[in-house]
Short mmCIF file of C-alpha atoms in Angstrom, two decimals:
data_model
loop_
_atom_site.label_atom_id
_atom_site.label_comp_id
_atom_site.label_asym_id
_atom_site.label_seq_id
_atom_site.Cartn_x
_atom_site.Cartn_y
_atom_site.Cartn_z
CA VAL A 284 -20.34 4.33 -2.26
CA THR A 285 -22.27 7.32 -3.51
CA ASP A 286 -20.90 10.60 -4.87
CA GLU A 287 -17.31 9.35 -5.19
CA ILE A 288 -15.30 12.21 -6.72
CA HIS A 289 -13.56 11.58 -10.04
CA LEU A 290 -11.39 13.86 -12.22
CA ASP A 291 -13.36 14.62 -15.38
CA VAL A 292 -11.25 16.12 -18.17
CA PHE A 293 -14.39 16.91 -20.17
CA SER A 294 -15.85 19.21 -17.50
CA THR A 295 -15.60 22.93 -17.96
CA GLY A 296 -12.07 23.86 -16.89
CA ILE A 297 -11.12 20.23 -16.22
CA GLY A 298 -13.02 19.64 -13.01
CA ASN A 299 -14.44 16.92 -10.88
CA THR A 300 -17.61 14.89 -11.23
CA ASN A 301 -19.34 12.32 -9.04
CA LEU A 302 -19.21 8.70 -10.17
CA PRO A 303 -22.38 6.61 -10.27
CA PRO A 304 -23.01 4.47 -7.16
CA SER A 305 -20.69 1.51 -6.61
CA ARG A 306 -20.44 -1.34 -4.13
CA ARG A 307 -17.41 -3.04 -2.69
CA ARG A 308 -17.89 -6.31 -0.89
CA GLY A 309 -15.59 -9.12 0.02
CA LEU A 310 -13.76 -11.02 2.66
CA GLU A 311 -10.71 -10.28 4.78
CA LEU A 312 -8.77 -12.95 6.67
CA GLU A 313 -5.84 -12.34 8.96
CA ALA A 314 -3.77 -14.73 11.07
CA GLN A 315 -0.61 -14.75 13.12
CA GLN A 316 1.19 -17.50 14.93
CA ALA A 317 4.18 -17.53 17.25
CA LEU A 318 6.49 -20.49 16.74
CA GLY A 319 8.49 -20.62 19.91
CA ARG A 320 9.90 -17.46 21.44
CA THR A 321 11.83 -16.20 18.44
CA LEU A 322 9.64 -16.62 15.34
CA ARG A 323 6.28 -15.06 14.47
CA LEU A 324 4.44 -15.72 11.21
CA THR A 325 1.71 -13.41 9.91
CA GLY A 326 -0.57 -13.53 6.93
CA SER A 327 -3.56 -11.73 5.48
CA TYR A 328 -5.77 -12.23 2.47
CA SER A 329 -8.51 -10.05 1.05
CA PHE A 330 -11.01 -10.74 -1.69
CA THR A 331 -12.81 -7.66 -3.00
CA GLU A 332 -15.57 -7.44 -5.57
CA ALA A 333 -16.00 -3.79 -6.57
CA ARG A 334 -18.70 -2.99 -9.14
CA PHE A 335 -20.64 0.00 -10.35
CA LEU A 336 -24.31 -0.49 -9.56
CA GLU A 337 -25.74 1.79 -12.26
CA GLY A 338 -25.07 4.68 -14.60
CA THR A 339 -22.92 5.98 -17.38
CA LEU A 340 -19.71 7.98 -17.48
CA ALA A 341 -18.70 10.02 -20.55
CA ASN A 342 -21.47 8.28 -22.49
CA VAL A 343 -20.14 4.81 -21.59
CA MET A 344 -22.46 2.41 -19.75
CA ILE A 345 -20.61 1.33 -16.59
CA ALA A 346 -23.39 -0.43 -14.67
CA GLY A 347 -22.05 -3.84 -13.60
CA LYS A 348 -18.44 -2.99 -14.54
CA THR A 349 -15.49 -3.46 -12.19
CA VAL A 350 -14.30 -0.34 -10.37
CA PRO A 351 -10.76 0.60 -11.49
CA LEU A 352 -7.74 0.37 -9.20
CA VAL A 353 -9.19 -2.40 -7.04
CA SER A 354 -7.36 -5.73 -6.94
CA ARG A 355 -9.70 -8.67 -6.51
CA HIS A 356 -7.05 -10.60 -4.53
CA LYS A 357 -4.42 -9.27 -2.13
CA LEU A 358 -2.09 -11.38 -0.03
CA ASN A 359 0.56 -10.54 2.56
CA ALA A 360 2.79 -13.14 4.21
CA GLY A 361 5.40 -12.19 6.75
CA ALA A 362 7.87 -13.58 9.23
CA SER A 363 9.63 -11.90 12.12
CA TRP A 364 12.61 -13.68 13.66
CA ALA A 365 14.40 -12.57 16.82
CA VAL A 366 17.94 -13.42 15.70
CA ALA A 367 19.31 -12.25 19.06
CA PRO A 368 17.68 -10.54 22.06
CA LYS A 369 18.02 -7.05 20.50
CA ILE A 370 18.10 -7.95 16.78
CA ARG A 371 15.09 -8.80 14.63
CA LEU A 372 14.88 -9.85 10.97
CA ASN A 373 11.55 -9.20 9.22
CA ALA A 374 10.46 -10.50 5.83
CA LEU A 375 7.29 -9.58 3.95
CA VAL A 376 5.89 -10.80 0.63
CA THR A 377 3.03 -8.83 -0.93
CA TYR A 378 0.89 -9.99 -3.85
CA ALA A 379 -1.86 -8.09 -5.68
CA SER A 380 -3.88 -9.41 -8.61
CA GLU A 381 -4.49 -7.45 -11.81
CA GLN A 382 -6.73 -4.40 -11.76
CA PHE A 383 -8.37 -2.07 -14.25
CA MET A 384 -6.63 1.25 -14.86
CA ASP A 385 -7.90 4.61 -13.72
CA ASN A 386 -10.19 6.14 -16.38
CA ASP A 387 -11.19 2.67 -17.64
CA GLU A 388 -14.53 2.56 -15.84
CA GLY A 389 -16.05 0.87 -18.89
CA ASN A 390 -13.41 -1.93 -18.66
CA THR A 391 -12.83 -1.65 -22.42
CA LEU A 392 -9.11 -0.85 -22.79
CA GLY A 393 -8.11 -4.51 -23.07
CA VAL A 394 -5.02 -3.97 -20.89
CA GLN A 395 -4.94 -4.09 -17.10
CA ILE A 396 -2.38 -3.27 -14.45
CA PRO A 397 -0.59 -6.63 -14.18
CA ALA A 398 -0.53 -8.71 -11.02
CA TYR A 399 2.66 -8.36 -9.03
CA ALA A 400 4.50 -9.84 -6.07
CA VAL A 401 7.32 -8.16 -4.16
CA ALA A 402 9.44 -9.18 -1.19
CA ASP A 403 11.02 -6.91 1.41
CA LEU A 404 13.60 -7.60 4.16
CA LYS A 405 14.46 -5.51 7.20
CA LEU A 406 17.06 -6.06 9.93
CA ALA A 407 16.63 -3.98 13.09
CA TRP A 408 18.63 -3.53 16.29
CA GLN A 409 17.13 -1.87 19.36
CA GLU A 410 18.83 -0.81 22.57
CA GLY A 411 17.22 1.58 25.04
CA GLY A 412 15.87 4.52 23.04
CA TRP A 413 17.98 3.68 19.97
CA ARG A 414 16.73 1.79 16.94
CA VAL A 415 18.94 1.18 13.90
CA SER A 416 17.68 -0.65 10.82
CA ALA A 417 18.72 -1.66 7.34
CA ALA A 418 16.18 -2.68 4.70
CA VAL A 419 16.10 -4.08 1.20
CA ASN A 420 12.84 -3.30 -0.55
CA ASN A 421 11.80 -5.23 -3.66
CA VAL A 422 14.50 -7.84 -3.01
CA PHE A 423 14.08 -9.62 -6.36
CA ASN A 424 14.19 -6.36 -8.35
CA GLU A 425 10.69 -6.74 -9.82
CA ARG A 426 9.56 -4.20 -12.40
CA TYR A 427 5.98 -3.40 -11.55
CA TYR A 428 3.43 -0.65 -11.09
CA ASN A 429 0.22 -0.32 -9.14
CA TYR A 430 -1.12 2.81 -10.82
CA ALA A 431 -1.86 3.52 -14.47
CA VAL A 432 -4.32 5.83 -16.16
CA ARG A 433 -6.07 5.38 -19.49
CA SER A 434 -5.81 8.29 -21.91
CA GLN A 435 -9.00 10.28 -22.34
CA PHE A 436 -7.88 11.42 -25.79
CA VAL A 437 -6.32 8.37 -27.51
CA ALA A 438 -8.44 5.22 -27.18
CA ASP A 439 -5.68 2.61 -26.87
CA ARG A 440 -3.08 4.60 -24.85
CA TYR A 441 -2.28 4.74 -21.16
CA ASN A 442 0.39 6.00 -18.78
CA ALA A 443 1.90 3.66 -16.18
CA TYR A 444 3.80 4.93 -13.16
CA PRO A 445 6.46 2.37 -12.15
CA LEU A 446 7.45 1.79 -8.56
CA PRO A 447 11.10 1.60 -7.47
CA GLU A 448 13.13 -1.44 -8.31
CA ARG A 449 15.41 -2.86 -5.60
CA SER A 450 16.29 -0.18 -3.06
CA PHE A 451 18.24 -0.02 0.18
CA THR A 452 17.59 2.13 3.22
CA MET A 453 19.27 2.61 6.55
CA THR A 454 17.75 4.48 9.46
CA ALA A 455 18.85 5.46 12.94
CA GLU A 456 16.38 6.89 15.40
CA TYR A 457 16.30 7.79 19.05
CA THR A 458 13.15 8.04 21.15
CA PHE A 459 13.27 10.56 23.99
CA ARG A 460 11.41 9.77 27.16
CA LEU A 461 9.59 12.51 29.03
CA ILE A 462 10.65 12.78 32.63
CA GLY A 463 8.17 13.69 35.34
CA LYS A 464 8.81 16.81 37.46
CA GLU A 465 9.68 14.74 40.50
CA ARG A 466 12.58 13.11 38.59
CA GLU A 467 13.57 16.16 36.59
CA SER A 468 17.08 17.39 37.22
CA ARG A 469 17.77 21.08 36.79
CA LEU A 470 20.91 23.06 36.31
CA PRO A 471 21.59 25.48 39.13
CA GLY A 472 19.74 28.70 38.47
CA ALA A 473 17.63 27.22 35.62
CA PRO A 474 13.97 28.18 35.78
CA GLY A 475 11.55 25.39 36.69
CA PHE A 476 8.46 24.56 34.65
#
């Protein structure tokens, strides 16, 4: 990656600067398997090595350092079970390994965004154009964050932005189908299109 834009608080008027060149390389694996007619398992894994290739930033040598906000390991494992012909239960577990914070391009803070794992459940019913679902996100009420930024002004300080703890959602949606002109019914006297 060349010319990646980065907020630079030391620029005139707090502006943007381009980061030195970096490289991201790795491996992605994905698999899914149906077990009978009612159960489908899915999984994915990614390994990412993200490093700066050269340069300095704010007088800090960053060549060879790990690019912030990139987890080396990410894993998703899911299951989808057709409980009944129109009802499906989905489960997903997501894991991300630790990562350096934004503004810690030199990897010198000594604190990283911790690894985390969260689980989500969703129950959905579908009939015709209707779809109704209920979900529990972050089932085990984990306290975690996936974004934090190192202070530019105080060497050992940072701000972390936590994600929601356990939450519940319900949705109801209806999908309209477009009808072709040959099947379109009109009210008497209504203009045709």
